[in-house]
Structures are given as structure tokens and as C-alpha cells.
Amino acid sequence: MARRVKREGSIHLQITEPNIQPSTQPSDNWSTIFAPRRTDTIGKRDGGNAHSGSVRAPEKKLTLFALRLAILEKAASGIGTLSFIWATVVLLGGFAITLERIDFWFITVILVSEGTRIFSRSHELEWQHQATWSITDAGIYSFQALKSSSRSLIRTFKAVCQPQSHNNRQVTESTHVERHSKKPTRAWTVPDVPLLPYAGWIFLSKNISKFLYWLQLLSASACLTLSLMRLIPHNYGEVANDPDTKNRKPALDIFYSLASAEALLFLLEKVYWEWKLIYCKLLEEVNKECDLGNSGLVSIKRFFYDAFSRSVNGSIFDGLKMDMVSFAMDLLASDSSDEQLIGARILRKFANSSQFSHDTLQKIGISISVIERLVEILNWKDPQEEEIRRSAAEILIKLAGKKQNSLRVAGIPGAMESISSLLYTARSPSDAADEISPKTIIFDKDNYEFSAFNHLGLLILKKLARDHDNCGKIGNTRGLLPKIIELSHAEERLLRNENVTESQIMTVKRSLQVLKMLARTASTTGKLLRQQISEIVFTISNIREILQCGENHPTLQKLGIEILTSLAFEEDATERIGSTGGILKELFHIFFNQRMPEDQNRVRAAAGEAIAMLALESERNCTRILKLEVAEKLVGALEDPVLRINSSRILRNLCTYSGPDRFFQLKGITAAAPIALEAIMTEENKLQEVVLGLAAQIFKFMTSQESSIMFEKNQIKEAQLATKLVQILKKYKYPSIKVPRIRRFTIELAIWMMRDRERNVQIFKDLGMEKELENVMDTTSELESFNIFSGTVGLSRLSTTIHSLVDTALKLLTDESNPVTKF
């Protein structure tokens, strides 16, 4: 049950009983005291989806613990300050002459003990903090948390304690080394940081911390013992009726009571500290809840010491304002590689956590400085900083998953260049203008995982490429497109190797995915990207190799085919693809391959769509297709439910764009007429649209007598077909985005029928064709004027407008004296 407590001033605290799972450990009676109002819960389960309640930030247990310790610490320090003032001003200042010798020395020892405890306490946290650091630069120690007294000690030791050089140790002369050429340095094992080269365990920071810890306990115990030794007997050697000793007894009572209270509070703090950290294992519990792993305990300790230091040195509530994400972000901005690593690990873990990722990414996303830091880290190529770099890349992958964040990442100056630095290709620029340098294999002695960074870089680009503007930035980044295309290369030995690793195939897959997204970009940006991609000499040949040898990897084949389809939107690219040896042949091989499993029919369908696009408005590619002698197979494919739509498209494009000199080669396509007629009468939607277009072109290669025989043989009367065409126009009163050309193809076929036989004119009149054509005239739009679309932008405008077709049809309907002509 929660209730509100109003304390002094304007501070409002919410006293709540935390939701703690049953445990065998002792309960914490402090758990209902000073619990802050939860306004900063971190994350929601299932990646931030709706949840029954907010997830409590595990680190709040530490900030609450630090708050309670700070209250005891500040209370003890306040009482200690009061006792010091009382001793120096009242006792030693007013009763110094009349004090008993034992009281004088007791007071002196107590004051010295208090001073020792305060001094030890002020530096113990710093040395405990230091004990969690890993010093990466041997001989140059970065004790940034130490106070002025500690800093002077460090400076003295640094002059005389430089570790001796050995054959296997490299001493770095400066901590400010350029990231790209930073030399590897040897790291000390946490937390063994030697202050003297040969002083052994005495001068290790963790042992100094222990020494200061026990010194505080001894000082507090001495204060308590001496105070009780005088309070219990309560005999201060006072003389009756002596005015000089009249007030000495109460003054000493007050001092010894203050000294006892201070020591008791401090010892209580220490007992509470040990109970929570040692017996209850609070740090390990929080580390487990944060799921930071074995290395996360160091991060948790650092966080706790920072929270406690803030609560002690500033307001007791300063520590409550801390959270692990902000803490990690601060560490990431540090100049210390160890702190950067800790910060990167925390952010990576939280960003990939289903429990904490939503709010973690939200907090990172609104901090431009952190995004800039993450982008900068991508350029670091020092093997010592490999984990930091990888963590930064993984965080950016998660961050780029949200559109707004992806725009922020791409908007950082130099972001694309930094992402490009993750991609490693073995091809270097050639010195000669008339040749391309071959690939070189480099064996890295540090075993730097280039393939892992290739995966990460491609995945970041894939997330960014979801946005149109980002695609333009990718294309404008110098050298990035060639790298992506280079990574799409897969040799035959790789594609046909049954023991190939998943990571090798994944690199090719992700590069193809990025290329597909770039090639599908709409508007002027997409046009430019398609030109740039097709102009790189390895693009089409890499895809060809996948088509030829990738039968074991249908996903790669489908991606490659879809890239070709998108590139074919541009006339120049269409010619490049068609003129590349083997492309059309391999596409037809996949399209007609009936041995492919049913779950791979999508690959066959994609191949058919690519062929149709390559044949669209390309007389040269149509000629190349006819030379492959596949027309008969295409006609047969009209009866295959998987292939019939794309077969119809290919055949129509061949009839439309092959040129007049190919008339006799196309004559055999008329065998498809019966199948097309049947589909017009029975099918709907997309299939009906494409067969209408096919029929309107096929009948041009048939004489009137041949068409009559065909209708009679298939037991379909011309009046039935005419009725179907009028019904189609009635059904589609307005242009349809699903079948944008169906009214156009219907009118084209109706025009052929009226020109083929004059009696068909009367049939259309009786069916009300004129009215439907007038409706088409009133409802035409640009949607019906293009063959293909890139997004909402029409490409490949049709040469004959639909208005012109309607005019022709109306003229045939109204001009009965018009002779029947073939066109």
C-alpha cells in the first residue's frame, strides 16, 4: 500500500513497499523509507508494448540504499562537527585549566580519532572507486576521482614509480593518442593497481581501501570506548562549591554524549553497509536483475559508489536522480577507455533487453551528444577498442530501428562515413586507370573480426535505408555503394559448399537487402541511385553468379532478382542487364524450373517479373528473348497458376515492343489466344487485367478468319466476350490502384473486335458500350497512363492516352459507314 509523506520544505516523497520476490534473506525494514516517486521507470516488457505495470528500475535499490547511508553519514558528520566545536570552544577554550588530566587526554584522543575517521572516510570511497578501474596505460594512471590530497600523492608517485620496461610491455607516452592509430597497450588486472613497482600487496589500491576502512572502525571504536569510559563512571573530579568547576560536568557530559552518538551512528552505518552488501548481496542482486552478466558487477559497483558519493558530497537526494542509462552515457563520453567500455556494455545490454530497450533507446535518442559519440566510436580501429566499437554499432542498430532516431543518426555530420568504416573489403584502389585491382587477403595478427563489423555495418544501413532521405545520403557517401556491392559477391565455391558458415551467407544476404532497398527508392533520388548502382561494373555480374550457382540459397536468388527488377526501371540499366551474358538465360532457367520446391515458387515468380520488366519498352531485350526460343514455353506457362500472370506480361511485352520485323517469330504466340479468352471470361483482378492486355496484342497477329475459327473452336461467341468487356467497364467505374490498366486493355480489345467484324459494332451498341465509354472519359486519371510505378510516381508513360482510345472506340460506334480495318 502506498501513501504520501510530506517532509520539511517542498520535498515530497512517496513511501511504498517495493515489490520484492520471496527470499530467504532477511527483510529490509528500510524498504518503506525514503522511496522516491517512480517517474523514471526504465522500459516495459516485450520491447515497450502495453504492460500491466511499469517495470521498476533495479538500480533504484542502490540509490535508495545510498540515500539511507548518506543520511547516517551526514548525521554522524554533523554530530561530529558539533562535538569538535564543543570541545575546542567550550571545553578547551573555557575549562582547559580546570580539566582533569585524564579528560584532557581523552578529549584530545577522541578529537584525533574523529579527525582520522573523517579523513579516512573522505578517501575510502575514492580508493574503493579506484579499485574498480582498469588502468590501460601502464605508468600513466588516471585517478580522476581523487581529491586534492590524493592527487598530490599520485603526482609524487608517478615521478618515481614508473614500471620498468620489458620486452612484452609497451609504455604509452601520452593518453591523448589519435583513435585511428592508437597503439595497443597492456591493461592491469582489476583491481590490482600498483602504486610502487616493487612494494607488493601493500600498495595495491584495494588494500589501501581496506586499510582506510579498518582505520575508520578503529577510530570510531576508540571514540565510543573512551566516551563510555567517562560517561559510565560519571566522575570528572569536580569540587563542591567550586565556581570554576560548576559547569564542567554538564559540558563534559554533552561532549562525551556527542562523541558516543557520532561513533554509534557511524558504526550503525557500517553494520547496515555490511549487512546489505555482504549478507544480502545487494550488488549481485541488482546485477542479476539488470542482466549485465559477470562483468556487470564492476559496473554496478561503480554506479553505487557514484550514487553514494553524490549523496554524501551534495544533497542527500542527488543520488536518487541517477539511473544506469544516464550513468552509462556519462561513462561513454569519458576519455578513459575503461569507462567507455563499461558505459558501452551497459547501453548495449539495455538496448537489446526486451525489458529495458524502449525507454533506453528513447533516452539515447533525445541526446544528440550521445549519438554523436556512438557514431564517432565507429571509426575506432584499435584492436584494444574492438568491444567498444562493436557495442556502439549494436546500439546504433537498435536506435535506427525507429524512424525518428534513424533520421537523427543519419543527420550527424560524417555519420555515413563512420558507418562505411565498418565495412571491410579486400579490394584496394588501383594505380592504373585501365584496370581494377584484384582482391587481396590480409591475415590480421590481432584476429580483428572484420566479418562481424561487416554484418553490423550492413544492418545499420538496412535500418537507415527505410527512410527515403537516408537512401539519398547513402548514395552520396563516397565509396559506400562500391563497398556494399563488393560484399554482395559470392563465388561458386561458397554458394555450392554445403559446409559454408551462416555468417558468410549472411554478409551476402544483408548487402543484397540494402541494395534492394536502395534500388526501390522512389522519385528522383531513386532514379539517381539506380543509375549509380547499375554503373558499378560488379553489380550485375555478382547477381549473375548468384543466379547461376545459388540453387541452394533461394533467398539470395530472390533478392538478386528483385534488385534486377528495380534497376530495370531505368532504360540504361535495362540495356546493361540484358547485354550482360547469361542474365536472361538464368532468369528463364529459374522461371521454368519445375523441380524447385513449392515453397520456392516465389523465386520463380520474381524471375518472371524481372523478365517482364526487362522486356518492357526494350526492343533489344525482346530480340534477345526471342533468340532464346522460349515463346512456346511461355505459352505453356499460361496454364501454370504460379507463372501465368508473369507469362502473360512477358508475352504482351514481346508482342508490343519486338518491332515489325519480328512478326513471323511472334506468330506462334497466337496459340495463347484460347487460354487468354478463357481467363478473361472466368478470372478477376490482376490475372484478368494482364490477360486482357495480352489478348489485345495477340489478336493483332491473327486474320479475321483465324480469329473466327479460334472463337468457334473454343465455343466462345463474340457476343459473350463483348458482354464481358462491357461488364468490366461497369464494374470499374473509376480507375483502380490494384488494376490501373484494366479499363485501357478492355477498350483496346473492344476496338480490335469492332475493327475485326462490323457486326460487333452493333453488339456493343446494344450492350450500352457508348455510355460506359463516356463514363471512362469523365473519370480518367494519370493512374491509367503508366506501365509501372515507383511509389506514387508513374514511370514508363504509355504512348497512347486513354482519351485517344475512348475517342477511337466512340468513333467506331457512331460511324456506321466506317469500314472494318485492321491496325
PDB file of C-alpha atoms in Angstrom, residues 462-660:
ATOM      1  CA  LYS A 462      19.455  -1.607 -43.724  1.00  0.00           C
ATOM      2  CA  LYS A 463      17.674   0.158 -40.855  1.00  0.00           C
ATOM      3  CA  LEU A 464      18.578   3.606 -42.172  1.00  0.00           C
ATOM      4  CA  ALA A 465      17.543   2.753 -45.735  1.00  0.00           C
ATOM      5  CA  ARG A 466      13.917   2.513 -44.657  1.00  0.00           C
ATOM      6  CA  ASP A 467      13.783   6.286 -44.972  1.00  0.00           C
ATOM      7  CA  HIS A 468      13.834   7.928 -48.392  1.00  0.00           C
ATOM      8  CA  ASP A 469      16.165  10.783 -47.367  1.00  0.00           C
ATOM      9  CA  ASN A 470      18.641   8.388 -45.783  1.00  0.00           C
ATOM     10  CA  CYS A 471      18.834   6.423 -49.033  1.00  0.00           C
ATOM     11  CA  GLY A 472      19.963   9.588 -50.781  1.00  0.00           C
ATOM     12  CA  LYS A 473      22.656  10.137 -48.158  1.00  0.00           C
ATOM     13  CA  ILE A 474      23.902   6.575 -48.572  1.00  0.00           C
ATOM     14  CA  GLY A 475      24.206   7.086 -52.315  1.00  0.00           C
ATOM     15  CA  ASN A 476      26.033  10.390 -51.870  1.00  0.00           C
ATOM     16  CA  THR A 477      28.616   8.950 -49.461  1.00  0.00           C
ATOM     17  CA  ARG A 478      31.842   8.459 -51.313  1.00  0.00           C
ATOM     18  CA  GLY A 479      32.895   4.842 -51.662  1.00  0.00           C
ATOM     19  CA  LEU A 480      29.933   3.388 -49.744  1.00  0.00           C
ATOM     20  CA  LEU A 481      27.960   1.901 -52.645  1.00  0.00           C
ATOM     21  CA  PRO A 482      31.015   0.086 -54.087  1.00  0.00           C
ATOM     22  CA  LYS A 483      31.640  -1.449 -50.644  1.00  0.00           C
ATOM     23  CA  ILE A 484      28.063  -2.678 -50.357  1.00  0.00           C
ATOM     24  CA  ILE A 485      28.199  -4.176 -53.850  1.00  0.00           C
ATOM     25  CA  GLU A 486      31.590  -5.761 -53.166  1.00  0.00           C
ATOM     26  CA  LEU A 487      30.119  -7.537 -50.140  1.00  0.00           C
ATOM     27  CA  SER A 488      27.340  -8.989 -52.314  1.00  0.00           C
ATOM     28  CA  HIS A 489      29.898 -11.072 -54.204  1.00  0.00           C
ATOM     29  CA  ALA A 490      29.675 -14.825 -53.640  1.00  0.00           C
ATOM     30  CA  GLU A 491      31.838 -17.251 -55.584  1.00  0.00           C
ATOM     31  CA  GLU A 492      30.711 -20.675 -56.760  1.00  0.00           C
ATOM     32  CA  ARG A 493      32.776 -22.480 -54.123  1.00  0.00           C
ATOM     33  CA  LEU A 494      30.951 -20.526 -51.435  1.00  0.00           C
ATOM     34  CA  LEU A 495      27.438 -20.909 -52.843  1.00  0.00           C
ATOM     35  CA  ARG A 496      27.746 -24.645 -53.503  1.00  0.00           C
ATOM     36  CA  ASN A 497      29.650 -25.519 -50.354  1.00  0.00           C
ATOM     37  CA  GLU A 498      27.347 -27.471 -48.056  1.00  0.00           C
ATOM     38  CA  ASN A 499      29.551 -26.662 -45.052  1.00  0.00           C
ATOM     39  CA  VAL A 500      29.540 -22.906 -45.564  1.00  0.00           C
ATOM     40  CA  THR A 501      29.074 -20.915 -42.352  1.00  0.00           C
ATOM     41  CA  GLU A 502      25.910 -18.925 -41.821  1.00  0.00           C
ATOM     42  CA  SER A 503      27.890 -15.734 -41.260  1.00  0.00           C
ATOM     43  CA  GLN A 504      29.393 -15.900 -44.763  1.00  0.00           C
ATOM     44  CA  ILE A 505      25.972 -16.194 -46.373  1.00  0.00           C
ATOM     45  CA  MET A 506      24.571 -13.540 -44.026  1.00  0.00           C
ATOM     46  CA  THR A 507      27.044 -10.957 -45.293  1.00  0.00           C
ATOM     47  CA  VAL A 508      25.898 -11.516 -48.882  1.00  0.00           C
ATOM     48  CA  LYS A 509      22.241 -11.538 -47.839  1.00  0.00           C
ATOM     49  CA  ARG A 510      22.420  -8.252 -45.928  1.00  0.00           C
ATOM     50  CA  SER A 511      24.297  -6.483 -48.688  1.00  0.00           C
ATOM     51  CA  LEU A 512      21.647  -7.616 -51.192  1.00  0.00           C
ATOM     52  CA  GLN A 513      18.906  -6.442 -48.845  1.00  0.00           C
ATOM     53  CA  VAL A 514      20.463  -2.982 -48.635  1.00  0.00           C
ATOM     54  CA  LEU A 515      20.867  -2.819 -52.424  1.00  0.00           C
ATOM     55  CA  LYS A 516      17.253  -3.878 -52.899  1.00  0.00           C
ATOM     56  CA  MET A 517      16.014  -1.102 -50.604  1.00  0.00           C
ATOM     57  CA  LEU A 518      18.182   1.486 -52.352  1.00  0.00           C
ATOM     58  CA  ALA A 519      17.104   0.349 -55.821  1.00  0.00           C
ATOM     59  CA  ARG A 520      13.438   0.595 -54.829  1.00  0.00           C
ATOM     60  CA  THR A 521      13.693   4.187 -53.669  1.00  0.00           C
ATOM     61  CA  ALA A 522      11.103   6.405 -55.308  1.00  0.00           C
ATOM     62  CA  SER A 523      11.286   9.776 -57.083  1.00  0.00           C
ATOM     63  CA  THR A 524      14.421  11.489 -58.367  1.00  0.00           C
ATOM     64  CA  THR A 525      16.526  10.066 -55.545  1.00  0.00           C
ATOM     65  CA  GLY A 526      15.644   6.525 -56.595  1.00  0.00           C
ATOM     66  CA  LYS A 527      16.395   7.255 -60.245  1.00  0.00           C
ATOM     67  CA  LEU A 528      19.866   8.512 -59.326  1.00  0.00           C
ATOM     68  CA  LEU A 529      20.533   5.558 -57.033  1.00  0.00           C
ATOM     69  CA  ARG A 530      19.533   3.046 -59.702  1.00  0.00           C
ATOM     70  CA  GLN A 531      21.873   4.711 -62.147  1.00  0.00           C
ATOM     71  CA  GLN A 532      24.735   4.671 -59.643  1.00  0.00           C
ATOM     72  CA  ILE A 533      24.182   1.024 -58.726  1.00  0.00           C
ATOM     73  CA  SER A 534      23.931  -0.177 -62.317  1.00  0.00           C
ATOM     74  CA  GLU A 535      27.024   1.784 -63.365  1.00  0.00           C
ATOM     75  CA  ILE A 536      29.257  -0.114 -60.911  1.00  0.00           C
ATOM     76  CA  VAL A 537      30.731  -2.893 -63.013  1.00  0.00           C
ATOM     77  CA  PHE A 538      30.364  -5.671 -60.426  1.00  0.00           C
ATOM     78  CA  THR A 539      26.669  -5.205 -59.624  1.00  0.00           C
ATOM     79  CA  ILE A 540      25.099  -7.288 -62.379  1.00  0.00           C
ATOM     80  CA  SER A 541      27.904  -9.857 -62.612  1.00  0.00           C
ATOM     81  CA  ASN A 542      27.661 -10.530 -58.843  1.00  0.00           C
ATOM     82  CA  ILE A 543      23.933 -11.178 -59.199  1.00  0.00           C
ATOM     83  CA  ARG A 544      24.536 -13.393 -62.233  1.00  0.00           C
ATOM     84  CA  GLU A 545      26.845 -15.598 -60.200  1.00  0.00           C
ATOM     85  CA  ILE A 546      24.179 -15.962 -57.537  1.00  0.00           C
ATOM     86  CA  LEU A 547      21.597 -16.917 -60.176  1.00  0.00           C
ATOM     87  CA  GLN A 548      23.942 -19.469 -61.738  1.00  0.00           C
ATOM     88  CA  CYS A 549      25.253 -21.147 -58.585  1.00  0.00           C
ATOM     89  CA  GLY A 550      22.827 -20.216 -55.825  1.00  0.00           C
ATOM     90  CA  GLU A 551      20.281 -23.003 -56.155  1.00  0.00           C
ATOM     91  CA  ASN A 552      20.965 -23.909 -52.522  1.00  0.00           C
ATOM     92  CA  HIS A 553      20.225 -20.350 -51.455  1.00  0.00           C
ATOM     93  CA  PRO A 554      16.860 -19.309 -52.939  1.00  0.00           C
ATOM     94  CA  THR A 555      16.643 -16.291 -50.624  1.00  0.00           C
ATOM     95  CA  LEU A 556      19.787 -14.844 -52.190  1.00  0.00           C
ATOM     96  CA  GLN A 557      18.457 -15.573 -55.669  1.00  0.00           C
ATOM     97  CA  LYS A 558      15.180 -13.835 -54.941  1.00  0.00           C
ATOM     98  CA  LEU A 559      16.960 -10.753 -53.559  1.00  0.00           C
ATOM     99  CA  GLY A 560      19.227 -10.583 -56.601  1.00  0.00           C
ATOM    100  CA  ILE A 561      16.274 -10.924 -58.983  1.00  0.00           C
ATOM    101  CA  GLU A 562      14.334  -8.194 -57.169  1.00  0.00           C
ATOM    102  CA  ILE A 563      17.339  -5.873 -57.494  1.00  0.00           C
ATOM    103  CA  LEU A 564      17.399  -6.501 -61.257  1.00  0.00           C
ATOM    104  CA  THR A 565      13.664  -5.770 -61.440  1.00  0.00           C
ATOM    105  CA  SER A 566      14.108  -2.426 -59.690  1.00  0.00           C
ATOM    106  CA  LEU A 567      17.153  -1.466 -61.747  1.00  0.00           C
ATOM    107  CA  ALA A 568      15.162  -2.192 -64.921  1.00  0.00           C
ATOM    108  CA  PHE A 569      13.055   0.884 -64.155  1.00  0.00           C
ATOM    109  CA  GLU A 570      15.830   2.836 -65.870  1.00  0.00           C
ATOM    110  CA  GLU A 571      16.401   2.462 -69.600  1.00  0.00           C
ATOM    111  CA  ASP A 572      20.199   2.419 -69.412  1.00  0.00           C
ATOM    112  CA  ALA A 573      20.163  -0.175 -66.643  1.00  0.00           C
ATOM    113  CA  THR A 574      17.756  -2.329 -68.629  1.00  0.00           C
ATOM    114  CA  GLU A 575      20.224  -2.431 -71.516  1.00  0.00           C
ATOM    115  CA  ARG A 576      23.165  -3.181 -69.209  1.00  0.00           C
ATOM    116  CA  ILE A 577      21.324  -6.095 -67.625  1.00  0.00           C
ATOM    117  CA  GLY A 578      20.133  -7.526 -70.944  1.00  0.00           C
ATOM    118  CA  SER A 579      23.568  -7.240 -72.530  1.00  0.00           C
ATOM    119  CA  THR A 580      25.293  -8.994 -69.611  1.00  0.00           C
ATOM    120  CA  GLY A 581      25.855 -12.534 -70.788  1.00  0.00           C
ATOM    121  CA  GLY A 582      23.718 -15.202 -69.190  1.00  0.00           C
ATOM    122  CA  ILE A 583      21.343 -12.981 -67.193  1.00  0.00           C
ATOM    123  CA  LEU A 584      18.228 -13.578 -69.303  1.00  0.00           C
ATOM    124  CA  LYS A 585      19.115 -17.231 -69.747  1.00  0.00           C
ATOM    125  CA  GLU A 586      19.459 -17.789 -65.991  1.00  0.00           C
ATOM    126  CA  LEU A 587      16.237 -15.915 -65.277  1.00  0.00           C
ATOM    127  CA  PHE A 588      14.324 -18.139 -67.697  1.00  0.00           C
ATOM    128  CA  HIS A 589      16.010 -21.224 -66.232  1.00  0.00           C
ATOM    129  CA  ILE A 590      14.688 -20.301 -62.792  1.00  0.00           C
ATOM    130  CA  PHE A 591      11.288 -19.269 -64.176  1.00  0.00           C
ATOM    131  CA  PHE A 592      10.689 -22.597 -65.929  1.00  0.00           C
ATOM    132  CA  ASN A 593      12.365 -24.770 -63.274  1.00  0.00           C
ATOM    133  CA  GLN A 594       9.549 -27.088 -62.172  1.00  0.00           C
ATOM    134  CA  ARG A 595      11.861 -29.075 -59.936  1.00  0.00           C
ATOM    135  CA  MET A 596      12.029 -26.264 -57.417  1.00  0.00           C
ATOM    136  CA  PRO A 597      10.058 -26.977 -54.210  1.00  0.00           C
ATOM    137  CA  GLU A 598       6.669 -25.314 -53.856  1.00  0.00           C
ATOM    138  CA  ASP A 599       7.922 -23.063 -51.083  1.00  0.00           C
ATOM    139  CA  GLN A 600      10.341 -21.567 -53.628  1.00  0.00           C
ATOM    140  CA  ASN A 601       7.651 -20.589 -56.134  1.00  0.00           C
ATOM    141  CA  ARG A 602       8.152 -17.005 -55.010  1.00  0.00           C
ATOM    142  CA  VAL A 603      11.618 -17.159 -56.602  1.00  0.00           C
ATOM    143  CA  ARG A 604      10.122 -18.321 -59.908  1.00  0.00           C
ATOM    144  CA  ALA A 605       7.500 -15.581 -59.757  1.00  0.00           C
ATOM    145  CA  ALA A 606      10.187 -12.969 -59.063  1.00  0.00           C
ATOM    146  CA  ALA A 607      12.173 -14.201 -62.068  1.00  0.00           C
ATOM    147  CA  GLY A 608       9.120 -13.810 -64.302  1.00  0.00           C
ATOM    148  CA  GLU A 609       8.525 -10.277 -63.065  1.00  0.00           C
ATOM    149  CA  ALA A 610      12.169  -9.385 -63.767  1.00  0.00           C
ATOM    150  CA  ILE A 611      11.949 -10.743 -67.341  1.00  0.00           C
ATOM    151  CA  ALA A 612       8.745  -8.794 -67.954  1.00  0.00           C
ATOM    152  CA  MET A 613      10.417  -5.609 -66.743  1.00  0.00           C
ATOM    153  CA  LEU A 614      13.477  -6.201 -68.928  1.00  0.00           C
ATOM    154  CA  ALA A 615      11.249  -6.718 -71.976  1.00  0.00           C
ATOM    155  CA  LEU A 616       9.192  -3.587 -71.274  1.00  0.00           C
ATOM    156  CA  GLU A 617       9.925  -0.900 -73.892  1.00  0.00           C
ATOM    157  CA  SER A 618      13.201  -2.628 -74.840  1.00  0.00           C
ATOM    158  CA  GLU A 619      13.300  -3.886 -78.416  1.00  0.00           C
ATOM    159  CA  ARG A 620      16.848  -5.214 -77.920  1.00  0.00           C
ATOM    160  CA  ASN A 621      15.902  -7.307 -74.906  1.00  0.00           C
ATOM    161  CA  CYS A 622      12.811  -8.593 -76.703  1.00  0.00           C
ATOM    162  CA  THR A 623      15.076  -9.684 -79.554  1.00  0.00           C
ATOM    163  CA  ARG A 624      17.412 -11.415 -77.091  1.00  0.00           C
ATOM    164  CA  ILE A 625      14.456 -13.248 -75.524  1.00  0.00           C
ATOM    165  CA  LEU A 626      13.154 -14.412 -78.898  1.00  0.00           C
ATOM    166  CA  LYS A 627      16.629 -15.756 -79.717  1.00  0.00           C
ATOM    167  CA  LEU A 628      16.381 -17.980 -76.651  1.00  0.00           C
ATOM    168  CA  GLU A 629      13.366 -19.680 -78.334  1.00  0.00           C
ATOM    169  CA  VAL A 630      11.215 -19.658 -75.209  1.00  0.00           C
ATOM    170  CA  ALA A 631       7.939 -18.423 -76.777  1.00  0.00           C
ATOM    171  CA  GLU A 632       6.399 -21.894 -76.800  1.00  0.00           C
ATOM    172  CA  LYS A 633       7.302 -22.468 -73.171  1.00  0.00           C
ATOM    173  CA  LEU A 634       5.821 -19.101 -72.255  1.00  0.00           C
ATOM    174  CA  VAL A 635       2.529 -20.064 -73.882  1.00  0.00           C
ATOM    175  CA  GLY A 636       2.538 -23.333 -71.969  1.00  0.00           C
ATOM    176  CA  ALA A 637       3.269 -21.464 -68.721  1.00  0.00           C
ATOM    177  CA  LEU A 638      -0.079 -19.651 -69.063  1.00  0.00           C
ATOM    178  CA  GLU A 639      -1.704 -22.784 -67.635  1.00  0.00           C
ATOM    179  CA  ASP A 640       0.567 -22.805 -64.572  1.00  0.00           C
ATOM    180  CA  PRO A 641      -1.102 -20.906 -61.679  1.00  0.00           C
ATOM    181  CA  VAL A 642       2.317 -19.779 -60.394  1.00  0.00           C
ATOM    182  CA  LEU A 643       3.587 -18.473 -63.738  1.00  0.00           C
ATOM    183  CA  ARG A 644       0.506 -17.377 -65.687  1.00  0.00           C
ATOM    184  CA  ILE A 645       0.492 -13.697 -64.627  1.00  0.00           C
ATOM    185  CA  ASN A 646       4.134 -13.084 -65.476  1.00  0.00           C
ATOM    186  CA  SER A 647       3.949 -15.247 -68.592  1.00  0.00           C
ATOM    187  CA  SER A 648       1.117 -13.020 -69.810  1.00  0.00           C
ATOM    188  CA  ARG A 649       3.173  -9.913 -69.090  1.00  0.00           C
ATOM    189  CA  ILE A 650       6.225 -11.243 -70.927  1.00  0.00           C
ATOM    190  CA  LEU A 651       4.204 -12.335 -73.973  1.00  0.00           C
ATOM    191  CA  ARG A 652       2.380  -8.997 -74.138  1.00  0.00           C
ATOM    192  CA  ASN A 653       5.657  -7.066 -73.964  1.00  0.00           C
ATOM    193  CA  LEU A 654       7.161  -9.262 -76.667  1.00  0.00           C
ATOM    194  CA  CYS A 655       4.161  -8.578 -78.932  1.00  0.00           C
ATOM    195  CA  THR A 656       4.223  -4.864 -78.180  1.00  0.00           C
ATOM    196  CA  TYR A 657       7.918  -3.973 -78.291  1.00  0.00           C
ATOM    197  CA  SER A 658       9.642  -6.538 -80.539  1.00  0.00           C
ATOM    198  CA  GLY A 659       9.377  -4.447 -83.691  1.00  0.00           C
ATOM    199  CA  PRO A 660       7.692  -5.119 -87.034  1.00  0.00           C
TER     200      PRO A 660
END
